[in-house]
């Protein structure tokens, strides 16, 4: 009897997640229908096939999807219930789907809103805290003919590759799982400041209310952003940038605290452990003129003046090392100052700028003119030998360390300013610090895009609409990962259990915060066997796989096919398999 085999691994599980998230339905309802001659699967169904490939293979190359679908056709058809044609998953059709998702911006935003509302309602997600940030993605493309209209441009690179073209990705997520709700692919050289208020508006539309705390980095603390969010009934909490009047505020409040200082402790911290920091609040009234409406916006803000012991110790160590290195370089320069005053001045300024010690050293260059007598002839001079006067310039570099400035900087080290318009009953000082300490939740999504299991790089698309569409697909895949982790971790917390067997080489190691990547990896080596008499068998599931399915609230029937002789292989003995 002939037996054919097909690896199924985590494919049924991923397809079921995509079904429950209603990905195909959302895309088909909002995306414009293809032309009349289009045959085969719809855009939504093709997106599900592409997402399944990306999640299982950690690869977004469209050319590799068609052979992968051909190798897993039976399990894909059984899991989805669709009849997949021979050319349905060709790179041309998938490229058309990706391009349409990137081209139809209104439909893309409607998909985000519909999908986000469905997930919040279906999984009863908390909508208390949301955060946003941007990151750059460098590519090895060549500059196009019209760079001002292209998505790929030269700009400030967070990857430290200013020589490469790049595009930026905005990501807005929902705590505590870091699930994306809003994403946008932007040109590579724009400013981030104008993005945060429109992002807040989109988040409020998806979430359905404006009472969530919006958290972002200091680029969001522009007065215009804060005023517009406050005027529209929103709540924010941002660290302020050290520009304008903020350095003077910080210096004045730290040296002369206007209020009592309170200790800051983490929620799970023991009472015997020292506090992680301290701080106090200062309330100020703010106003801003909206130039579009020519109306003043007035609101009250709380400045949170926060001190971190670990941050202060790290800053002081770094500052001392920079001062020592700069002093060594300046002393070396003073030993051989040269004769060009302008060149010496430039070298001193470069050293101060490189080590950021401009306020810690006072340098003075003294120029002396020396006149010496030199013999005009060669050999030993005699009494009547002719001589000439030679004038030379001698430079001296005097270095003085400013101890008062160094002491002041060490006093201010570890202090940060945060600003919020939330009342103290809505957001306390320790809560604001804890919320900002969880900024890694959002960064984890960027890590998955750059060096993780959902890689966007290297990217091979030249069409900017396809780049935008691909990033939208990857953001949907990120939603799958974050929801998996949220559901499983919540179930483990409620039952006070841990999950063991996820780590190779250490099967007894337990965790109550398993990652989606490790849970999907646990379904490797599951195989579907087809006999010539249409009988189908599946490799038996392990206890770990059954436990993960139970924690995910997934039915065990995912790996029990609904037709034929439905039973699992009891043993892996080839002799027994051949007799089935």
Coordinates of C-alpha atoms in Angstrom, one line a residue:
X1 CA 0.0 0.0 0.0
X2 CA 1.3 3.4 -1.0
X3 CA 1.6 6.0 1.8
X4 CA 2.2 9.7 1.1
X5 CA 3.1 12.2 3.9
X6 CA 2.8 15.9 4.4
X7 CA 4.2 18.0 7.2
X8 CA 1.4 20.0 8.9
X9 CA 3.1 21.3 12.0
X10 CA 1.4 24.5 13.2
X11 CA -0.6 25.2 10.0
X12 CA -4.0 24.2 11.4
X13 CA -3.4 26.2 14.5
X14 CA -2.4 29.4 12.7
X15 CA -5.3 29.1 10.2
X16 CA -7.7 28.8 13.1
X17 CA -6.3 31.9 14.7
X18 CA -6.8 33.8 11.5
X19 CA -10.3 32.5 11.2
X20 CA -11.3 33.6 14.7
X21 CA -9.7 37.0 14.0
X22 CA -11.9 37.2 10.8
X23 CA -9.0 38.4 8.7
X24 CA -10.4 37.2 5.4
X25 CA -13.8 38.7 6.1
X26 CA -12.4 42.1 7.1
X27 CA -10.2 42.4 4.0
X28 CA -12.9 41.2 1.6
X29 CA -15.5 43.6 3.0
X30 CA -13.3 46.7 2.9
X31 CA -10.9 46.1 -0.1
X32 CA -12.2 46.8 -3.5
X33 CA -13.1 43.7 -5.5
X34 CA -10.7 42.6 -8.2
X35 CA -11.5 43.1 -11.9
X36 CA -14.2 40.9 -13.5
X37 CA -11.8 38.4 -15.1
X38 CA -10.2 37.5 -11.7
X39 CA -10.7 33.9 -10.9
X40 CA -9.8 31.8 -7.8
X41 CA -9.5 32.9 -4.2
X42 CA -10.5 36.3 -3.1
X43 CA -8.0 38.9 -1.7
X44 CA -8.9 38.0 1.9
X45 CA -8.3 34.3 1.4
X46 CA -5.0 34.9 -0.4
X47 CA -4.0 37.2 2.5
X48 CA -4.7 34.3 4.9
X49 CA -2.5 32.0 2.8
X50 CA 0.3 34.6 2.8
X51 CA 0.0 35.2 6.5
X52 CA 0.2 31.5 7.2
X53 CA 3.3 31.2 5.2
X54 CA 5.0 34.2 6.8
X55 CA 4.2 33.0 10.3
X56 CA 5.3 29.4 9.8
X57 CA 8.4 30.1 7.7
X58 CA 9.5 33.6 9.1
X59 CA 9.9 34.7 5.5
X60 CA 7.9 37.2 3.3
X61 CA 9.2 36.3 -0.2
X62 CA 6.2 35.9 -2.5
X63 CA 8.1 33.7 -4.9
X64 CA 8.4 31.0 -2.3
X65 CA 4.7 30.8 -1.3
X66 CA 3.5 28.8 -4.4
X67 CA 5.8 25.8 -3.9
X68 CA 5.1 25.9 -0.2
X69 CA 1.3 25.8 -0.8
X70 CA 1.8 23.0 -3.3
X71 CA 3.7 21.0 -0.6
X72 CA 1.0 21.6 2.0
X73 CA -2.1 21.8 -0.2
X74 CA -4.1 19.0 1.5
X75 CA -3.7 20.4 5.0
X76 CA -4.4 23.9 3.8
X77 CA -7.6 22.8 2.1
X78 CA -8.7 20.8 5.1
X79 CA -8.0 23.6 7.5
X80 CA -9.5 26.4 5.5
X81 CA -12.3 24.5 3.7
X82 CA -11.3 26.2 0.5
X83 CA -10.5 24.7 -2.9
X84 CA -7.0 26.1 -3.7
X85 CA -6.3 26.2 -7.4
X86 CA -2.9 25.5 -8.9
X87 CA -2.0 29.1 -9.6
X88 CA -3.9 30.8 -6.7
X89 CA -0.8 31.4 -4.7
X90 CA 1.5 32.5 -7.5
X91 CA 3.7 35.5 -6.8
X92 CA 1.8 37.6 -9.4
X93 CA -1.5 37.2 -7.5
X94 CA 0.0 37.7 -4.1
X95 CA 1.8 40.8 -5.3
X96 CA -1.5 42.1 -6.6
X97 CA -3.0 41.6 -3.1
X98 CA -0.1 43.3 -1.4
X99 CA -0.1 46.2 -3.8
X100 CA -3.9 46.7 -3.4
X101 CA -3.5 46.8 0.3
X102 CA -0.8 49.4 0.0
X103 CA -2.6 51.5 -2.6
X104 CA -6.1 51.7 -1.1
X105 CA -5.3 53.7 2.0
X106 CA -8.9 54.4 3.0
X107 CA -9.7 50.7 2.9
X108 CA -6.6 49.9 4.9
X109 CA -7.7 52.2 7.6
X110 CA -11.2 50.8 7.7
X111 CA -9.7 47.3 8.0
X112 CA -7.7 48.5 11.0
X113 CA -10.8 49.9 12.7
X114 CA -12.9 46.9 12.0
X115 CA -10.2 44.4 13.0
X116 CA -9.3 46.3 16.1
X117 CA -12.8 46.7 17.4
X118 CA -13.5 43.0 16.8
X119 CA -10.4 41.9 18.7
X120 CA -11.1 44.2 21.6
X121 CA -14.7 43.0 21.9
X122 CA -14.0 39.3 21.2
X123 CA -11.1 39.0 23.7
X124 CA -12.3 41.6 26.2
X125 CA -9.1 43.5 26.0
X126 CA -8.3 46.3 28.4
X127 CA -8.3 49.8 26.9
X128 CA -6.6 51.7 29.7
X129 CA -3.1 52.4 28.2
X130 CA -2.0 52.8 24.6
X131 CA 1.4 53.8 23.3
X132 CA 3.0 54.8 20.0
X133 CA 6.5 55.1 18.5
X134 CA 8.3 55.0 15.1
X135 CA 11.4 53.2 13.8
X136 CA 13.3 53.3 10.6
X137 CA 14.0 50.4 8.2
X138 CA 17.1 50.7 5.9
X139 CA 17.1 49.1 2.5
X140 CA 19.7 48.6 -0.2
X141 CA 17.7 50.1 -3.0
X142 CA 19.0 52.7 -5.5
X143 CA 17.7 56.3 -5.5
X144 CA 14.7 56.8 -7.8
X145 CA 14.2 59.5 -10.4
X146 CA 11.9 61.5 -8.1
X147 CA 13.1 61.2 -4.6
X148 CA 10.8 63.9 -3.2
X149 CA 7.8 61.7 -4.1
X150 CA 9.3 58.4 -3.1
X151 CA 8.7 56.5 0.1
X152 CA 12.4 55.6 0.3
X153 CA 14.6 58.6 1.3
X154 CA 17.7 59.4 3.2
X155 CA 17.2 60.5 6.7
X156 CA 18.1 60.0 10.4
X157 CA 18.8 56.3 10.7
X158 CA 18.2 54.4 13.9
X159 CA 20.1 51.6 12.4
X160 CA 23.2 53.8 12.1
X161 CA 23.3 53.5 8.3
X162 CA 22.8 57.1 7.0
X163 CA 24.3 55.9 3.7
X164 CA 21.2 53.7 2.9
X165 CA 17.7 54.7 1.9
X166 CA 15.0 54.1 4.4
X167 CA 11.4 54.2 5.2
X168 CA 9.7 54.7 8.6
X169 CA 7.1 52.6 10.4
X170 CA 4.7 53.9 13.0
X171 CA 3.2 51.5 15.4
X172 CA 0.5 52.2 18.0
X173 CA -0.2 49.3 20.5
X174 CA -2.5 48.5 23.3
X175 CA -1.3 47.4 26.7
X176 CA -0.6 45.1 28.4
X177 CA 0.1 42.7 25.5
X178 CA 1.5 45.3 23.0
X179 CA -1.1 44.4 20.3
X180 CA -1.0 46.7 17.3
X181 CA -4.1 48.7 16.7
X182 CA -2.8 51.4 14.3
X183 CA 0.2 51.3 11.9
X184 CA 1.5 53.5 9.1
X185 CA 4.4 53.3 6.6
X186 CA 5.9 56.7 6.1
X187 CA 8.7 58.4 4.1
X188 CA 12.2 58.1 5.4
X189 CA 13.1 61.7 6.2
X190 CA 10.0 63.2 7.9
X191 CA 9.6 64.5 11.4
X192 CA 7.8 62.5 14.0
X193 CA 6.3 65.4 15.9
X194 CA 3.2 65.9 13.6
X195 CA 2.3 62.1 13.7
X196 CA 1.2 61.7 17.3
X197 CA -2.0 63.7 17.3
X198 CA -3.4 61.9 14.2
X199 CA -2.3 58.6 15.7
X200 CA -4.2 59.4 18.9
X201 CA -7.3 60.2 16.9
X202 CA -7.1 56.9 15.1
X203 CA -6.5 55.0 18.3
X204 CA -9.6 56.7 19.9
X205 CA -11.7 55.7 16.8
X206 CA -10.6 52.1 17.1
X207 CA -10.9 51.8 20.9
X208 CA -14.2 53.6 21.0
X209 CA -13.4 56.2 23.7
X210 CA -10.9 58.9 24.6
X211 CA -10.2 58.0 28.3
X212 CA -7.1 55.8 27.7
X213 CA -3.7 57.1 28.7
X214 CA -1.6 57.8 25.6
X215 CA 2.1 57.3 26.1
X216 CA 4.9 58.1 23.7
X217 CA 8.5 59.4 23.8
X218 CA 9.7 63.0 24.2
X219 CA 9.0 63.8 20.5
X220 CA 5.3 63.6 21.3
X221 CA 5.7 66.3 24.0
X222 CA 5.5 69.2 21.6
X223 CA 3.1 71.8 23.0
X224 CA 0.9 71.6 19.9
X225 CA 0.4 67.8 20.3
X226 CA -0.4 68.2 24.0
X227 CA -2.8 71.0 23.4
X228 CA -4.7 69.3 20.7
X229 CA -5.1 66.0 22.7
X230 CA -6.2 68.0 25.7
X231 CA -8.7 70.1 23.7
X232 CA -10.2 66.9 22.3
X233 CA -10.7 65.3 25.6
X234 CA -7.7 63.0 25.6
X235 CA -5.3 61.9 28.3
X236 CA -1.5 61.8 27.8
X237 CA 1.7 61.2 29.6
X238 CA 5.0 62.1 27.9
X239 CA 8.6 62.7 29.0
X240 CA 9.5 66.2 28.0
X241 CA 12.5 67.1 25.9
X242 CA 15.3 69.1 27.5
X243 CA 14.8 72.2 25.5
X244 CA 13.2 75.6 26.0
X245 CA 12.3 76.3 29.6
X246 CA 12.4 72.7 30.7
X247 CA 16.1 72.6 31.8
X248 CA 15.5 75.7 33.9
X249 CA 12.3 74.1 35.4
X250 CA 14.2 70.9 36.3
X251 CA 17.1 72.8 37.9
X252 CA 14.9 75.1 39.9
X253 CA 12.6 72.3 41.2
X254 CA 15.4 69.8 42.0
X255 CA 17.5 72.3 43.9
X256 CA 14.5 73.8 45.7
X257 CA 11.7 71.2 45.8
X258 CA 8.3 73.1 46.1
X259 CA 6.5 70.0 47.5
X260 CA 7.2 67.0 49.6
X261 CA 9.0 64.1 47.8
X262 CA 7.4 60.7 47.7
X263 CA 9.1 57.3 47.3
X264 CA 8.3 55.3 44.2
X265 CA 7.9 51.5 44.5
X266 CA 7.1 48.9 41.9
X267 CA 3.9 46.8 42.3
X268 CA 5.7 43.4 43.0
X269 CA 8.5 45.0 45.1
X270 CA 9.0 43.7 48.6
X271 CA 8.6 46.3 51.4
X272 CA 12.1 45.5 52.6
X273 CA 13.7 46.4 49.3
X274 CA 14.7 50.0 48.7
X275 CA 12.5 52.2 46.6
X276 CA 13.4 52.5 42.9
X277 CA 13.1 56.2 43.0
X278 CA 11.4 59.3 44.3
X279 CA 9.6 62.3 43.0
X280 CA 7.0 65.1 43.4
X281 CA 4.5 67.0 41.3
X282 CA 4.1 70.6 40.1
X283 CA 0.9 71.8 38.6
X284 CA 0.9 74.5 36.0
X285 CA -1.6 76.1 33.7
X286 CA -0.8 76.0 30.0
X287 CA -2.2 77.8 27.0
X288 CA -1.6 77.5 23.2
X289 CA -2.8 79.4 20.2
X290 CA -4.3 77.3 17.5
X291 CA -3.3 79.1 14.3
X292 CA -5.9 77.3 12.2
X293 CA -8.8 78.4 14.3
X294 CA -7.1 81.4 15.8
X295 CA -8.4 80.3 19.2
X296 CA -6.6 79.8 22.5
X297 CA -6.5 76.4 24.2
X298 CA -6.2 76.4 28.0
X299 CA -5.7 73.4 30.2
X300 CA -3.9 72.3 33.4
X301 CA -0.9 70.0 33.4
X302 CA 1.0 68.1 36.1
X303 CA 4.8 68.1 35.8
X304 CA 6.1 64.9 37.3
X305 CA 9.6 65.4 38.6
X306 CA 11.0 61.9 39.0
X307 CA 14.4 60.6 40.3
X308 CA 15.8 57.2 39.6
X309 CA 18.7 55.9 41.7
X310 CA 19.9 53.4 39.0
X311 CA 19.7 56.0 36.3
X312 CA 21.6 58.5 38.4
X313 CA 24.4 56.1 39.2
X314 CA 24.7 55.1 35.5
X315 CA 24.7 58.8 34.4
X316 CA 27.4 59.8 36.9
X317 CA 29.6 56.9 36.0
X318 CA 29.3 57.8 32.3
X319 CA 30.0 61.4 33.0
X320 CA 33.1 60.7 35.1
X321 CA 34.4 58.5 32.3
X322 CA 33.8 61.2 29.7
X323 CA 35.5 63.8 31.8
X324 CA 38.5 61.6 32.4
X325 CA 38.8 60.7 28.7
X326 CA 38.4 64.4 27.6
X327 CA 41.0 65.6 30.1
X328 CA 43.5 63.0 28.8
X329 CA 42.9 64.2 25.2
X330 CA 43.2 67.9 26.1
X331 CA 46.4 67.3 28.1
X332 CA 47.9 65.5 25.1
X333 CA 46.9 68.4 22.9
X334 CA 48.4 70.9 25.3
X335 CA 51.8 69.1 25.2
X336 CA 52.0 69.7 21.4
X337 CA 49.7 72.6 20.6
X338 CA 51.3 73.5 17.2
X339 CA 51.5 76.9 15.8
X340 CA 48.1 77.5 14.2
X341 CA 45.7 79.1 16.6
X342 CA 42.6 78.4 14.5
X343 CA 43.5 74.7 14.1
X344 CA 44.1 74.4 17.9
X345 CA 40.8 76.0 18.7
X346 CA 39.0 73.6 16.3
X347 CA 40.6 70.6 17.9
X348 CA 39.7 71.7 21.4
X349 CA 36.1 72.3 20.4
X350 CA 35.9 68.9 18.7
X351 CA 37.1 67.2 21.9
X352 CA 34.6 69.0 24.1
X353 CA 31.8 68.2 21.6
X354 CA 32.7 64.5 21.2
X355 CA 32.7 63.8 25.0
X356 CA 30.0 66.3 25.8
X357 CA 32.1 68.2 28.4
X358 CA 31.7 71.7 27.1
X359 CA 30.3 73.0 30.4
X360 CA 33.0 71.2 32.5
X361 CA 36.2 72.6 31.1
X362 CA 37.4 76.2 30.5
X363 CA 40.2 76.4 28.0
X364 CA 42.4 79.4 27.2
X365 CA 44.9 79.7 24.4
X366 CA 47.9 82.1 25.1
X367 CA 49.9 83.2 22.1
X368 CA 53.5 84.3 22.6
X369 CA 55.9 85.7 20.0
X370 CA 59.5 84.6 20.3
X371 CA 62.3 86.4 18.5
X372 CA 65.5 84.4 18.0
X373 CA 68.9 85.1 16.2
X374 CA 70.0 82.7 13.5
X375 CA 73.3 82.5 11.6
X376 CA 73.0 83.1 7.9
X377 CA 75.9 80.8 6.9
X378 CA 76.5 77.2 7.3
X379 CA 79.1 75.9 9.7
X380 CA 80.4 77.3 13.0
X381 CA 79.7 81.0 13.3
X382 CA 82.6 83.4 13.9
X383 CA 82.6 86.8 15.5
X384 CA 81.8 88.7 12.3
X385 CA 79.4 86.1 10.8
X386 CA 76.1 87.7 9.5
X387 CA 72.9 86.9 11.5
X388 CA 69.2 87.4 11.1
X389 CA 66.3 87.6 13.4
X390 CA 63.6 84.9 13.3
X391 CA 60.1 85.5 14.7
X392 CA 58.1 82.4 15.8
X393 CA 54.7 82.0 17.5
X394 CA 54.4 79.7 20.5
X395 CA 50.9 78.6 21.6
X396 CA 50.1 77.5 25.1
X397 CA 46.8 75.7 26.0
X398 CA 45.6 76.2 29.6
X399 CA 42.9 73.8 30.9
X400 CA 40.8 74.5 33.9
X401 CA 38.2 72.0 35.2
X402 CA 34.9 73.6 36.4
X403 CA 34.1 71.7 39.6
X404 CA 30.9 73.6 40.3
X405 CA 29.4 72.7 37.0
X406 CA 30.4 69.0 37.5
X407 CA 28.8 69.0 40.9
X408 CA 25.6 70.5 39.6
X409 CA 25.4 68.0 36.8
X410 CA 25.8 65.1 39.3
X411 CA 23.1 66.6 41.5
X412 CA 20.7 66.7 38.5
X413 CA 21.7 63.3 37.3
X414 CA 18.8 60.8 37.4
X415 CA 16.1 63.4 37.4
X416 CA 13.5 63.4 34.6
X417 CA 10.5 65.5 33.8
X418 CA 7.2 64.0 32.7
X419 CA 4.1 65.9 31.8
X420 CA 0.5 64.7 31.9
X421 CA -3.0 66.3 31.9
X422 CA -4.6 63.4 33.8
X423 CA -6.0 64.1 37.3
X424 CA -4.2 62.4 40.2
X425 CA -7.2 60.1 40.7
X426 CA -6.7 58.8 37.1
X427 CA -2.9 58.6 37.0
X428 CA -0.7 58.7 40.1
X429 CA 3.1 59.4 40.1
X430 CA 4.1 55.8 40.6
X431 CA 1.7 54.6 37.9
X432 CA 3.1 57.1 35.3
X433 CA 6.6 55.8 36.0
X434 CA 5.5 52.1 35.7
X435 CA 3.7 52.8 32.5
X436 CA 6.8 54.4 30.9
X437 CA 9.0 51.5 32.1
X438 CA 6.9 49.2 30.0
X439 CA 7.9 50.9 26.8
X440 CA 9.7 47.7 25.7
X441 CA 6.3 46.2 24.9
X442 CA 6.1 48.3 21.8
X443 CA 9.8 47.9 20.9
X444 CA 9.4 44.2 20.9
X445 CA 7.2 44.5 17.8
X446 CA 9.9 46.4 16.0
X447 CA 12.4 43.8 17.1
X448 CA 10.3 41.1 15.5
X449 CA 10.2 43.1 12.3
X450 CA 13.9 43.7 12.1
X451 CA 15.7 40.7 13.6
X452 CA 12.8 38.5 14.8
X453 CA 10.4 35.9 13.5
X454 CA 8.4 38.4 11.3
X455 CA 11.3 39.9 9.3
X456 CA 10.6 42.8 7.1
X457 CA 14.3 43.0 6.1
X458 CA 15.9 42.5 3.7
X459 CA 13.0 43.8 1.6
X460 CA 13.0 43.1 -2.2
X461 CA 10.1 45.2 -3.3
X462 CA 10.8 48.3 -5.4
X463 CA 7.1 49.4 -5.6
X464 CA 6.3 51.6 -2.6
X465 CA 2.7 50.5 -2.6
X466 CA 3.9 46.9 -2.2
X467 CA 6.2 47.9 0.7
X468 CA 3.3 49.6 2.4
X469 CA 1.0 46.6 1.8
X470 CA 3.7 44.2 3.1
X471 CA 4.2 46.1 6.3
X472 CA 0.4 46.0 6.8
X473 CA 0.4 42.2 6.4
X474 CA 3.3 41.9 8.9
X475 CA 1.3 44.0 11.4
X476 CA -1.6 41.6 11.1
X477 CA 0.9 38.8 11.8
X478 CA 2.1 40.7 14.8
X479 CA -1.5 40.8 16.1
X480 CA -1.6 37.0 15.9
X481 CA 1.6 36.6 18.0
X482 CA 0.5 39.1 20.7
X483 CA -3.0 37.6 21.0
X484 CA -1.5 34.1 21.4
X485 CA 0.7 35.3 24.2
X486 CA -2.1 37.2 25.9
X487 CA -4.6 34.4 25.9
X488 CA -2.0 31.8 27.1
X489 CA -0.5 34.0 29.8
X490 CA -3.9 35.0 31.1
X491 CA -4.9 31.4 31.3
X492 CA -1.7 30.4 33.1
X493 CA -2.2 33.3 35.6
X494 CA -5.8 32.4 36.3
X495 CA -4.9 28.7 37.0
X496 CA -1.6 29.6 38.6
X497 CA 0.2 27.2 36.4
X498 CA 3.5 27.2 34.4
X499 CA 4.3 25.7 31.0
X500 CA 7.2 23.2 30.7
X501 CA 8.9 21.6 27.8
X502 CA 9.3 24.6 25.5
X503 CA 13.1 24.9 25.8
X504 CA 15.4 22.5 24.0
X505 CA 18.0 20.9 26.3
X506 CA 16.1 21.8 29.4
X507 CA 12.7 20.1 29.3
X508 CA 11.9 20.7 33.0
X509 CA 12.3 24.5 32.7
X510 CA 9.0 26.2 33.3
X511 CA 7.6 29.6 32.4
X512 CA 4.4 31.5 32.9
X513 CA 5.1 33.9 30.1
X514 CA 5.7 31.7 27.0
X515 CA 6.4 33.4 23.7
X516 CA 4.3 32.7 20.6
X517 CA 7.4 31.6 18.7
X518 CA 8.2 28.8 21.2
X519 CA 4.6 27.7 21.5
X520 CA 4.3 27.3 17.7
X521 CA 7.7 25.6 17.6
X522 CA 6.2 22.9 19.9
X523 CA 4.0 21.7 17.0
X524 CA 6.9 20.8 14.8
X525 CA 7.2 17.3 13.3
X526 CA 3.4 16.7 13.1
X527 CA 2.7 14.8 9.9
X528 CA -0.3 13.9 7.9
X529 CA -0.3 10.5 6.2
X530 CA -2.5 9.6 3.3
X531 CA -3.1 6.0 2.2
X532 CA -4.1 4.9 -1.2
X533 CA -7.6 3.9 0.1
X534 CA -8.3 7.5 1.2
X535 CA -7.5 6.8 4.8
X536 CA -5.8 9.7 6.6
X537 CA -3.7 9.6 9.8
X538 CA -2.0 12.3 11.8
X539 CA 1.0 12.0 14.1
X540 CA -0.3 11.7 17.7
X541 CA -0.2 14.9 19.7
X542 CA 2.0 15.2 22.8
X543 CA 0.8 16.3 26.2
X544 CA 2.6 19.6 25.7
X545 CA 0.7 20.2 22.4
X546 CA -2.6 19.3 24.0
X547 CA -1.9 21.7 26.9
X548 CA -1.0 24.5 24.6
X549 CA -4.3 24.0 22.6
X550 CA -6.2 24.0 25.9
X551 CA -4.6 27.2 27.0
X552 CA -5.3 28.8 23.7
X553 CA -8.9 27.7 24.0
X554 CA -8.5 25.9 20.6
X555 CA -10.5 22.7 19.9
X556 CA -8.5 19.5 19.7
X557 CA -10.4 18.7 16.5
X558 CA -7.9 20.9 14.7
X559 CA -5.7 17.9 14.4
X560 CA -8.6 15.4 14.0
X561 CA -9.6 15.6 10.4
X562 CA -13.4 15.4 9.8
X563 CA -13.5 12.5 7.3
X564 CA -12.0 9.1 6.5
X565 CA -10.9 6.7 9.2
X566 CA -10.1 9.3 11.9
X567 CA -7.6 7.9 14.3
X568 CA -4.1 8.8 15.3
X569 CA -1.0 6.7 14.8
X570 CA -0.5 4.8 18.0
X571 CA 3.1 3.9 17.3
X572 CA 5.8 5.1 14.9
X573 CA 6.8 1.6 14.1
X574 CA 7.1 1.5 10.3
X575 CA 6.1 -2.1 10.1
X576 CA 2.8 -1.4 11.9
X577 CA 2.2 1.8 9.8
X578 CA 2.6 -0.2 6.6
X579 CA -0.1 -2.7 7.7
X580 CA -2.7 0.0 8.4

